[in-house]
PDB file of C-alpha atoms and ligand atoms in Angstrom:
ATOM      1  CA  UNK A 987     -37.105 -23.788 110.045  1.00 52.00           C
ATOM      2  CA  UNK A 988     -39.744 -21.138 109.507  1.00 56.00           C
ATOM      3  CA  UNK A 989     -41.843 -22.385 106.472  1.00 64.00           C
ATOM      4  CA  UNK A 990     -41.122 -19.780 103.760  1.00 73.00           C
ATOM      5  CA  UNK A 991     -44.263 -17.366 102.412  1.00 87.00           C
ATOM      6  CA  UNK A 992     -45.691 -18.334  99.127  1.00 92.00           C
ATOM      7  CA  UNK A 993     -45.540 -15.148  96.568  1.00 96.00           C
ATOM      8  CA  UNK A 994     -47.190 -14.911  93.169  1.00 98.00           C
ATOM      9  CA  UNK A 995     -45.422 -14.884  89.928  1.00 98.00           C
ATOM     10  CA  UNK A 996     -46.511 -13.309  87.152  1.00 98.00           C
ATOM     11  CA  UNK A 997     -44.982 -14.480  83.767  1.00 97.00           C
ATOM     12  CA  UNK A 998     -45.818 -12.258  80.124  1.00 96.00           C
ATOM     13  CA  UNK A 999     -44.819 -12.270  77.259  1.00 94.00           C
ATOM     14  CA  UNK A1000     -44.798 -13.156  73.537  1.00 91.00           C
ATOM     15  CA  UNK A1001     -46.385 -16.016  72.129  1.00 84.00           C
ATOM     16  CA  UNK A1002     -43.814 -19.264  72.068  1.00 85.00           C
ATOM     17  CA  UNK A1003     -41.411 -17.920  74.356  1.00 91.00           C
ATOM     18  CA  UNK A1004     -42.098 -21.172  76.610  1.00 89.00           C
ATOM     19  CA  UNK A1005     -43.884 -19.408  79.459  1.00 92.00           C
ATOM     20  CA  UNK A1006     -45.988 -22.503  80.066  1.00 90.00           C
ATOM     21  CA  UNK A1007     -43.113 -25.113  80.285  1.00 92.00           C
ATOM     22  CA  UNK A1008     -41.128 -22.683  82.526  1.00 95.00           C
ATOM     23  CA  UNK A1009     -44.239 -21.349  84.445  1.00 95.00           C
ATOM     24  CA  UNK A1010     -45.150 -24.978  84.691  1.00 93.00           C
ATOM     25  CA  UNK A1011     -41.882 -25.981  86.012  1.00 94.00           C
ATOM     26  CA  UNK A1012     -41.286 -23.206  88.155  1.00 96.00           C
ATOM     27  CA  UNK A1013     -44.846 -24.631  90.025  1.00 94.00           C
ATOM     28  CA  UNK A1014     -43.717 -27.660  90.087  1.00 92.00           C
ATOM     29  CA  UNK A1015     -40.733 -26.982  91.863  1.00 94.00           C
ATOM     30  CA  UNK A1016     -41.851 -24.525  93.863  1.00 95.00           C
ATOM     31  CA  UNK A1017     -45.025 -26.392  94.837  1.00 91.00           C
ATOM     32  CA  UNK A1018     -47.042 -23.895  93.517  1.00 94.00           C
ATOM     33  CA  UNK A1019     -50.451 -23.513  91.452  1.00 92.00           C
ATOM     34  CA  UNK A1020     -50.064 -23.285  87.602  1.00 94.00           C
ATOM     35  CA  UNK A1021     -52.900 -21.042  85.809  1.00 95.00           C
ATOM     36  CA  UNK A1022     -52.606 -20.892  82.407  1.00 95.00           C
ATOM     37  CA  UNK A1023     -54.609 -17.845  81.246  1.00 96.00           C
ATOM     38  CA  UNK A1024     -54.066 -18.430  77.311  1.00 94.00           C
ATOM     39  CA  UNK A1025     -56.163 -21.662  77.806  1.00 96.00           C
ATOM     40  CA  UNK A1026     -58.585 -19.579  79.142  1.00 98.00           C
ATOM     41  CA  UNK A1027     -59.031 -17.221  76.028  1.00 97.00           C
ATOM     42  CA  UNK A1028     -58.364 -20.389  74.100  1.00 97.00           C
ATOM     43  CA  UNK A1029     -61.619 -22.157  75.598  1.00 98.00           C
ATOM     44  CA  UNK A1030     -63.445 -18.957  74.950  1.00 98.00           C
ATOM     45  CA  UNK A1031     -62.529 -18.797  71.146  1.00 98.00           C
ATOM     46  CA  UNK A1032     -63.113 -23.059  70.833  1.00 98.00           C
ATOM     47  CA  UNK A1033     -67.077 -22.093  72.718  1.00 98.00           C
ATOM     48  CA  UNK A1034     -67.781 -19.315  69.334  1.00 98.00           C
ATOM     49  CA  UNK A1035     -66.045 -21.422  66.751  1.00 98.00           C
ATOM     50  CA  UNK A1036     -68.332 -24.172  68.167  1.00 98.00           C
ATOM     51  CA  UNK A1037     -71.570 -22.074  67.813  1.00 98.00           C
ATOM     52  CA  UNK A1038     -70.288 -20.594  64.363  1.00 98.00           C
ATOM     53  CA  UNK A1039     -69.934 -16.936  65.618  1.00 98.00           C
ATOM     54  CA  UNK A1040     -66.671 -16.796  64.486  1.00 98.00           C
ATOM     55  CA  UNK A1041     -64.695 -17.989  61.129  1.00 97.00           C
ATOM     56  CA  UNK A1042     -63.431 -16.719  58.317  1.00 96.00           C
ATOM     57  CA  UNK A1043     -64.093 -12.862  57.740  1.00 96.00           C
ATOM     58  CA  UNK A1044     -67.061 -12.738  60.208  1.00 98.00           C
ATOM     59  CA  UNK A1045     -67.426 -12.299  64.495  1.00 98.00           C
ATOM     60  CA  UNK A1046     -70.527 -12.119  65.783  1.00 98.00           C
ATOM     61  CA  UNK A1047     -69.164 -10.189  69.299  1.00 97.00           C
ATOM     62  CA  UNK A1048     -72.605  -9.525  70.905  1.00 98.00           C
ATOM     63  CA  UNK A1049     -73.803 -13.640  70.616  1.00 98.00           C
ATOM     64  CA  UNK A1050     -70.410 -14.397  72.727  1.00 98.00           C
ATOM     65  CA  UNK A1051     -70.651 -11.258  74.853  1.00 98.00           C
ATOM     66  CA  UNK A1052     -74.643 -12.570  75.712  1.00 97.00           C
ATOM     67  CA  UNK A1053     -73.058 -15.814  76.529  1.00 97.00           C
ATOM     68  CA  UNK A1054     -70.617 -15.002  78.877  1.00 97.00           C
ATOM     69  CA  UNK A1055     -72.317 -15.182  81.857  1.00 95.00           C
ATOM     70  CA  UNK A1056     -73.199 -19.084  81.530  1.00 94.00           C
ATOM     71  CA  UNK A1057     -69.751 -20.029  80.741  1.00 96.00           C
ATOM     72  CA  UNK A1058     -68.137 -22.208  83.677  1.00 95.00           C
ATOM     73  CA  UNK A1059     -64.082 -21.910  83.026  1.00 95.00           C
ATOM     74  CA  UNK A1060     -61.453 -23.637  84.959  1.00 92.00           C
ATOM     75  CA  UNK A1061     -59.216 -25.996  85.573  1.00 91.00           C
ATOM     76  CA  UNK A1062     -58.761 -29.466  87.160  1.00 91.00           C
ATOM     77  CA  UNK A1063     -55.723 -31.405  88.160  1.00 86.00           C
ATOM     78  CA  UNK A1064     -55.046 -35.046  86.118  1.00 86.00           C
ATOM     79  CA  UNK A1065     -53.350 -36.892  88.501  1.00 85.00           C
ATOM     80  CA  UNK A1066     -52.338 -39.011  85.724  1.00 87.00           C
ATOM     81  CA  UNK A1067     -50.412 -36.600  83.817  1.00 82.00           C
ATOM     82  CA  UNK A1068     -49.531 -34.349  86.809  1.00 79.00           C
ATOM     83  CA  UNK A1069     -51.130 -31.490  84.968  1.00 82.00           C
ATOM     84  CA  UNK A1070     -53.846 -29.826  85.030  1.00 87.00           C
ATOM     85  CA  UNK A1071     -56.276 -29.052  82.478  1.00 93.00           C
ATOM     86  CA  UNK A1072     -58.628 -26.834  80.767  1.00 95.00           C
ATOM     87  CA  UNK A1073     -62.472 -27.487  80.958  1.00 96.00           C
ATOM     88  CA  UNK A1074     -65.349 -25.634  80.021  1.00 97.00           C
ATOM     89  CA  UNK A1075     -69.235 -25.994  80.811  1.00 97.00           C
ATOM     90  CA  UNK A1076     -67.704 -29.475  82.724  1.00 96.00           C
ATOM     91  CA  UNK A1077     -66.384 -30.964  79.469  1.00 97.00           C
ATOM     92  CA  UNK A1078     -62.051 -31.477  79.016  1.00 97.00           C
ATOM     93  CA  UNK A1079     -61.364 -29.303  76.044  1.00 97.00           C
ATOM     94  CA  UNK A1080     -57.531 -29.223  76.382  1.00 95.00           C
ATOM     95  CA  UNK A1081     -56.833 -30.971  73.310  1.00 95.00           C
ATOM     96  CA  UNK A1082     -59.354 -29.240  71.622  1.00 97.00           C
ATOM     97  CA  UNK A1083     -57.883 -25.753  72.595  1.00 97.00           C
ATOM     98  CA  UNK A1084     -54.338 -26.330  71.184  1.00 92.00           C
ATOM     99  CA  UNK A1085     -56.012 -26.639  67.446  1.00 91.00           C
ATOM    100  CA  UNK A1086     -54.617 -24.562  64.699  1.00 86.00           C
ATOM    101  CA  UNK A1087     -58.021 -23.259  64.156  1.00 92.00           C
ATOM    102  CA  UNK A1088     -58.520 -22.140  67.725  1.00 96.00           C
ATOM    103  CA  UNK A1089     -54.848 -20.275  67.618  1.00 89.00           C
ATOM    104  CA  UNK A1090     -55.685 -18.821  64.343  1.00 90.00           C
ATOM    105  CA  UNK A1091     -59.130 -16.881  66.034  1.00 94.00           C
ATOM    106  CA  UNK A1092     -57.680 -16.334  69.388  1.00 93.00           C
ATOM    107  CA  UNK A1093     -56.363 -12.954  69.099  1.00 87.00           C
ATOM    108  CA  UNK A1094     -59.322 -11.382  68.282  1.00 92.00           C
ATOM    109  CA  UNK A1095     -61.334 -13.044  70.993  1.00 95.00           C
ATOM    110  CA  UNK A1096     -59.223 -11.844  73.198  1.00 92.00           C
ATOM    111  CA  UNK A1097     -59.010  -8.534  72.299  1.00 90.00           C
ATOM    112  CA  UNK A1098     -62.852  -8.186  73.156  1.00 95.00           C
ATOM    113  CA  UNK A1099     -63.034  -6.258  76.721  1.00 95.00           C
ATOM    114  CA  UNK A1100     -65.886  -8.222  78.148  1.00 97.00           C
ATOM    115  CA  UNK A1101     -64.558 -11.257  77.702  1.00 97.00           C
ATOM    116  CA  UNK A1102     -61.468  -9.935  78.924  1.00 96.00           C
ATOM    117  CA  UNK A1103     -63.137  -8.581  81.919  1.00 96.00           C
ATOM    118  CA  UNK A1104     -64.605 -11.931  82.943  1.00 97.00           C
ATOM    119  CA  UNK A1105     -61.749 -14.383  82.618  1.00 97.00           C
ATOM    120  CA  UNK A1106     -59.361 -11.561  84.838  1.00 97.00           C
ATOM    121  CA  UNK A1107     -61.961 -11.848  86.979  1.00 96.00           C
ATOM    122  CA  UNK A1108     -61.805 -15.497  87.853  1.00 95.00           C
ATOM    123  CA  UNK A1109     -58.192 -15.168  87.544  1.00 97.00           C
ATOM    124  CA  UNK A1110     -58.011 -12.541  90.240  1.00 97.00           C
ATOM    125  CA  UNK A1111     -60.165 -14.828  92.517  1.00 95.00           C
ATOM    126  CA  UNK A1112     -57.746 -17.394  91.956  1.00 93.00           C
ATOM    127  CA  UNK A1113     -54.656 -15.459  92.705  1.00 96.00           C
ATOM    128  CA  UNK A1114     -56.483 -14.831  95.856  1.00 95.00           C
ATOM    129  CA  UNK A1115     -54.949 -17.809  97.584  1.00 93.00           C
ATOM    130  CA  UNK A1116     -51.297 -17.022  97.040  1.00 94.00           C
ATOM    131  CA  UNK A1117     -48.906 -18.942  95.700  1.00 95.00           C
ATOM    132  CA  UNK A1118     -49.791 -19.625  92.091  1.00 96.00           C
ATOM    133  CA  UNK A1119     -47.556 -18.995  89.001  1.00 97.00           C
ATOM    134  CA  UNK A1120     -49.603 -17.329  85.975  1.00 97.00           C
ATOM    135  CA  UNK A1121     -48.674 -16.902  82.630  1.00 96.00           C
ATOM    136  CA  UNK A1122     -50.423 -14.971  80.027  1.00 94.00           C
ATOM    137  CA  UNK A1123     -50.243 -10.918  78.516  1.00 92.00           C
ATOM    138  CA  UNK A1124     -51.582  -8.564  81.503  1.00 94.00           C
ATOM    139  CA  UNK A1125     -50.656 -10.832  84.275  1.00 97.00           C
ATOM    140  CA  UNK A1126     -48.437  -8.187  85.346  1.00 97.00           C
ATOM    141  CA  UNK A1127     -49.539  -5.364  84.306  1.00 95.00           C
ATOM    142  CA  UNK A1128     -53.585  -5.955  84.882  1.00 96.00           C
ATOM    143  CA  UNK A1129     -54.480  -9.353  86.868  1.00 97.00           C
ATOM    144  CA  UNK A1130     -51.526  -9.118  89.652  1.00 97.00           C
ATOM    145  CA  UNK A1131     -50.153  -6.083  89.359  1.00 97.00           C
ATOM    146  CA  UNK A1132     -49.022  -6.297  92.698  1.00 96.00           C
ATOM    147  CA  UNK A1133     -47.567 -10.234  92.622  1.00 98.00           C
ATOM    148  CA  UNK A1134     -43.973 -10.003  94.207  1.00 97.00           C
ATOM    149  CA  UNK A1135     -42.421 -11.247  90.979  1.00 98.00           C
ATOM    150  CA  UNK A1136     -43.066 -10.342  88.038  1.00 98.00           C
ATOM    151  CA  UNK A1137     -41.150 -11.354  84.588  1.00 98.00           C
ATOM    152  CA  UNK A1138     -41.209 -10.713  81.217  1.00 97.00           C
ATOM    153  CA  UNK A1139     -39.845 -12.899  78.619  1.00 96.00           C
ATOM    154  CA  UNK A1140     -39.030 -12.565  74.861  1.00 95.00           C
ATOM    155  CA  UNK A1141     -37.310 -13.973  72.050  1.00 96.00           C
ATOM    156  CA  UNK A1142     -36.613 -12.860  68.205  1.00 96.00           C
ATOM    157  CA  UNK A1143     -39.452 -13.322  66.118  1.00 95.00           C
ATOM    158  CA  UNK A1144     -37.249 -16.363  64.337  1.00 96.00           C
ATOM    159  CA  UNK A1145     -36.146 -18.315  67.341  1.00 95.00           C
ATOM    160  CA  UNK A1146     -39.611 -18.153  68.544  1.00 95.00           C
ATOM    161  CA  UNK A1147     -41.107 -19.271  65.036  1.00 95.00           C
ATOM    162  CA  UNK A1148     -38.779 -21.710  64.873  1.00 94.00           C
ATOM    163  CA  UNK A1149     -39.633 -23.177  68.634  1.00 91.00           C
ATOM    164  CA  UNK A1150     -43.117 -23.379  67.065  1.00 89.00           C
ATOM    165  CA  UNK A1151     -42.544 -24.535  63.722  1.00 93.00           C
ATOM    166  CA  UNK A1152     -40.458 -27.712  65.280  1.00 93.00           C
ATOM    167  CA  UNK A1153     -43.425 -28.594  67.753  1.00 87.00           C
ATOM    168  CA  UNK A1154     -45.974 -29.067  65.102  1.00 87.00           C
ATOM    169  CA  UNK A1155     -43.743 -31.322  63.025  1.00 92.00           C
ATOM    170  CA  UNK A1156     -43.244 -33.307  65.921  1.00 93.00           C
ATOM    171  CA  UNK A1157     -46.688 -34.037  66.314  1.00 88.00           C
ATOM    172  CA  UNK A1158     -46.643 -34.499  62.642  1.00 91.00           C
ATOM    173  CA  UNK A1159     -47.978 -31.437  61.037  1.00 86.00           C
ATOM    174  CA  UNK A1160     -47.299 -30.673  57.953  1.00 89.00           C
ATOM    175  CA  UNK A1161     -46.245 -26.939  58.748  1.00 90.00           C
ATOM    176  CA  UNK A1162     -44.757 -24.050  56.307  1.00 93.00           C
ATOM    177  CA  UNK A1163     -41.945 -22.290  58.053  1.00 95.00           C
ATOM    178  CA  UNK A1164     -42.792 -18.896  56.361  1.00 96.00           C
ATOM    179  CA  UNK A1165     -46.593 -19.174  57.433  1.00 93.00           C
ATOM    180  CA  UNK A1166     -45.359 -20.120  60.878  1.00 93.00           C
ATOM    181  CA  UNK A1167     -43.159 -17.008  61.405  1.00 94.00           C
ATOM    182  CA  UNK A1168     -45.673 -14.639  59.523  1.00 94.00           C
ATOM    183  CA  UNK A1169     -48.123 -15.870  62.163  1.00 89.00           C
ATOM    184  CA  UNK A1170     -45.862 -14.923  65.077  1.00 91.00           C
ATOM    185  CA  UNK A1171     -45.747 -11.378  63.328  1.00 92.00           C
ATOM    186  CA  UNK A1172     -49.189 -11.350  63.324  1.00 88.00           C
ATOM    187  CA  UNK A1173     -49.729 -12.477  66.987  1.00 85.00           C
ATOM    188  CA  UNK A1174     -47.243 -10.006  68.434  1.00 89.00           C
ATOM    189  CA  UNK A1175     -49.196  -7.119  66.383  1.00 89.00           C
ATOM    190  CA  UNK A1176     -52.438  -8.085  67.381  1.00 84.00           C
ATOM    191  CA  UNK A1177     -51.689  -9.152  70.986  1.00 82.00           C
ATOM    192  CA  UNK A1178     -49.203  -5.401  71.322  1.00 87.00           C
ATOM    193  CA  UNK A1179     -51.731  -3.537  69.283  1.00 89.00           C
ATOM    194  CA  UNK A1180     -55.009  -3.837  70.570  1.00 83.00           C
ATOM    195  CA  UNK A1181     -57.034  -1.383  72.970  1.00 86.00           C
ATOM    196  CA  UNK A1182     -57.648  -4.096  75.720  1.00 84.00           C
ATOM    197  CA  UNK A1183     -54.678  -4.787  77.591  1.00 85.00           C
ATOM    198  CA  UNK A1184     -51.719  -4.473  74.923  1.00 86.00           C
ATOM    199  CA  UNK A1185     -49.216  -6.554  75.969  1.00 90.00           C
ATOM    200  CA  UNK A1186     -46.707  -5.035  77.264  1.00 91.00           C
ATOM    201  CA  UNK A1187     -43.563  -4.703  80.193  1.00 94.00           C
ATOM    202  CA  UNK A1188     -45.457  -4.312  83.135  1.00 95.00           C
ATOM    203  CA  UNK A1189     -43.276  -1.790  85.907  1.00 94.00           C
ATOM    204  CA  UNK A1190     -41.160  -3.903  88.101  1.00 95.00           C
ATOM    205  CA  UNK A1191     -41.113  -6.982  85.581  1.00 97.00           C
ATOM    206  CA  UNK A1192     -37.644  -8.365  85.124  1.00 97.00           C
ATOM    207  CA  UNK A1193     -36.714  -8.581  81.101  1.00 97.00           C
ATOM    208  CA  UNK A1194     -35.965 -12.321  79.877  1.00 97.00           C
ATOM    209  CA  UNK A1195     -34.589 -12.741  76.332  1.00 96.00           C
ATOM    210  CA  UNK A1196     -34.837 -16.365  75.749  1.00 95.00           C
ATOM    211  CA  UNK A1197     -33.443 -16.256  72.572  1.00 95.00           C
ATOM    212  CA  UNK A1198     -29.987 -17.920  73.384  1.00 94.00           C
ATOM    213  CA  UNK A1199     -31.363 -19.671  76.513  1.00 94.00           C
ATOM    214  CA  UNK A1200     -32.449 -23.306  77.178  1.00 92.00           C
ATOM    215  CA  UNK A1201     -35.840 -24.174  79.296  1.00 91.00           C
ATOM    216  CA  UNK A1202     -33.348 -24.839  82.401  1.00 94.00           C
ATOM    217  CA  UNK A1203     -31.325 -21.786  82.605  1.00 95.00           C
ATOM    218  CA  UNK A1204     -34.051 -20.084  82.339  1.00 95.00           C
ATOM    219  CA  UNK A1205     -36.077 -21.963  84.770  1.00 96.00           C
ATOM    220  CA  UNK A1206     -32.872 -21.453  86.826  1.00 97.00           C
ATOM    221  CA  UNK A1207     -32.364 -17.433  86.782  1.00 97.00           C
ATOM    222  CA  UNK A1208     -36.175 -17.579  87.842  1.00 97.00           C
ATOM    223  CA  UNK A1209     -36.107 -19.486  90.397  1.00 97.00           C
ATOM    224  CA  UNK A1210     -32.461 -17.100  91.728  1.00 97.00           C
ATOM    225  CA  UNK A1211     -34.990 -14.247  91.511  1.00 97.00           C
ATOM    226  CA  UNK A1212     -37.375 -15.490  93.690  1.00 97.00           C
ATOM    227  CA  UNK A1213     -34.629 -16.649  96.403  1.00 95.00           C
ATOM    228  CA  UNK A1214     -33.877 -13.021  95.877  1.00 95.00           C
ATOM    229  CA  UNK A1215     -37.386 -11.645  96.600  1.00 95.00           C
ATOM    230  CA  UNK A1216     -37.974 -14.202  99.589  1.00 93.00           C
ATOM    231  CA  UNK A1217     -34.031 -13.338 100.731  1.00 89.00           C
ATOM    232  CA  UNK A1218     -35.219  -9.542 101.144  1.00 75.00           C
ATOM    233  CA  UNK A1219     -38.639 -10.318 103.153  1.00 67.00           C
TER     234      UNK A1219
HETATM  235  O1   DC B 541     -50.387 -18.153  75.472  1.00 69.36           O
HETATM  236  P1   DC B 541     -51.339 -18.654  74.403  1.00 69.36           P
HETATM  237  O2   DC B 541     -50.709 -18.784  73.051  1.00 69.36           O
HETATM  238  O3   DC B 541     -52.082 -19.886  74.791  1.00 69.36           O
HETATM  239  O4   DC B 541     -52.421 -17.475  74.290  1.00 69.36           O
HETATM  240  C1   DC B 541     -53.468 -17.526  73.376  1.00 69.36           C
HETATM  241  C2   DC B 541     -53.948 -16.130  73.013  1.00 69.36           C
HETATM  242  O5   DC B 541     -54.611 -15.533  74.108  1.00 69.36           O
HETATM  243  C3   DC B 541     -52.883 -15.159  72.537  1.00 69.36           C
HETATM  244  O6   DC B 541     -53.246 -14.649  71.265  1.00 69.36           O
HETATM  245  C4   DC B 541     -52.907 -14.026  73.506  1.00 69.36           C
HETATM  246  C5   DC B 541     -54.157 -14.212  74.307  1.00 69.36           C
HETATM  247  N1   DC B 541     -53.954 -14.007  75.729  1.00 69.36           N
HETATM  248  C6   DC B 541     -54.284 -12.785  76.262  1.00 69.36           C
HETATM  249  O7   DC B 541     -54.690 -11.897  75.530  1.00 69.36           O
HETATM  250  N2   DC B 541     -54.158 -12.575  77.593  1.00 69.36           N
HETATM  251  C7   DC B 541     -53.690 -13.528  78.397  1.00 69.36           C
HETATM  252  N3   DC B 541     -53.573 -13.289  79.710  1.00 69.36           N
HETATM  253  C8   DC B 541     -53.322 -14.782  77.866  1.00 69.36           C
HETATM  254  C9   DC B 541     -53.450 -14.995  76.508  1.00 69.36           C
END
């Protein structure tokens, strides 16, 4: 049987809508490459909260802009885990990276056009090799605007702040539901707002509204789409 072509997938979206555990599963299933382009910005914002540019009412932009060029981003596969994760400058910061503080700084690191210019840029290089699943904001509509799939998946502000809310308290945080779901509010207006990529429906994207879904259906549908895209080639 001819060996079927490897397309790229390009998954946006709001914050906690699961793209990573569906863009995750959909790679492993598919055997394709998961790049998780949030951890990217995320390893950014960790690199000035490290070096104090960044905290509480102040951003020093042109200190992180300066030192762009020396930062080494990427990812590497843990056997272990069968994941793969985030380092930067050579040092595993994916722990690190999923820290309230780094979430609560994010947005407006990311809204910053050079740095958004050099982390497409290494995602573009990346995307190169076909095959990979990507989830992040302007997958579709800026890094792969030409991947063969391209989805876009939401949920009500509530389901998604309650997704969120339950996560943390697993892991034991003590979490306010109120702050939680003011902080998705915040996210989506930041994240649709901004000059730099808005987030947005890119053309072509399919519309998922996770709201009343679980991680396998959706995973599911997905996976019927690209059957559907690989049916027509
Ligand atoms: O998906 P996440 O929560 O890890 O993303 C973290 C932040 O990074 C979020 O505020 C939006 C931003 N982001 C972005 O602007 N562009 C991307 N491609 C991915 C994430």
């Amino acid at each position: 049987m001819k060996q079927k072509r490897k397309i790229n997938i390009a998954l946006d979206g709001h914050a906690s809508t699961g793209k990573s555990t569906t863009a995750k599963a959909l790679a492993r299933r598919l055997g394709y490459i998961y790049v998780d382009t949030g951890a990217m910005y995320r390893a950014v914002t960790l690199y000035a909260l490290e070096n104090g540019w960044i905290g509480p009412g102040f951003f020093y932009r042109e200190r992180l802009i300066d030192a762009l060029n020396g930062l080494d981003i990427g990812f590497r596969y843990n056997a272990e885990t069968g994941t793969s994760e985030t380092f930067l400058n050579g040092r595993n910061v994916e722990a690190l990276i999923r820290r309230p503080e780094v979430a609560d700084y994010v947005s407006q690191v990311a809204a910053v056009p050079e740095v958004r210019r050099k982390l497409v840029e290494i995602q573009q290089q990346i995307a190169r090799q076909g095959g990979v699943v990507m989830d992040g904001r302007d997958i579709g509509t800026v890094v792969m605007p030409d991947a063969e799939l391209k989805v876009f998946m939401t949920a009500s502000p509530e389901v998604r702040a309650r997704r969120r809310y339950d996560e943390m308290r697993s892991k034991g945080e003590e979490v306010d539901f109120e702050q939680v779901l003011r902080n998705v509010h915040q996210r989506d207006r930041i994240d649709s707002t901004r000059k730099a990529s808005p987030l947005r429906r890119a053309e072509g994207a399919r519309l998922l509204d996770n709201s009343n879904m679980s991680i396998p259906e959706q995973i599911d549908l997905i996976l019927s789409w690209v059957d559907e895209v690989l049916g027509k080639e």
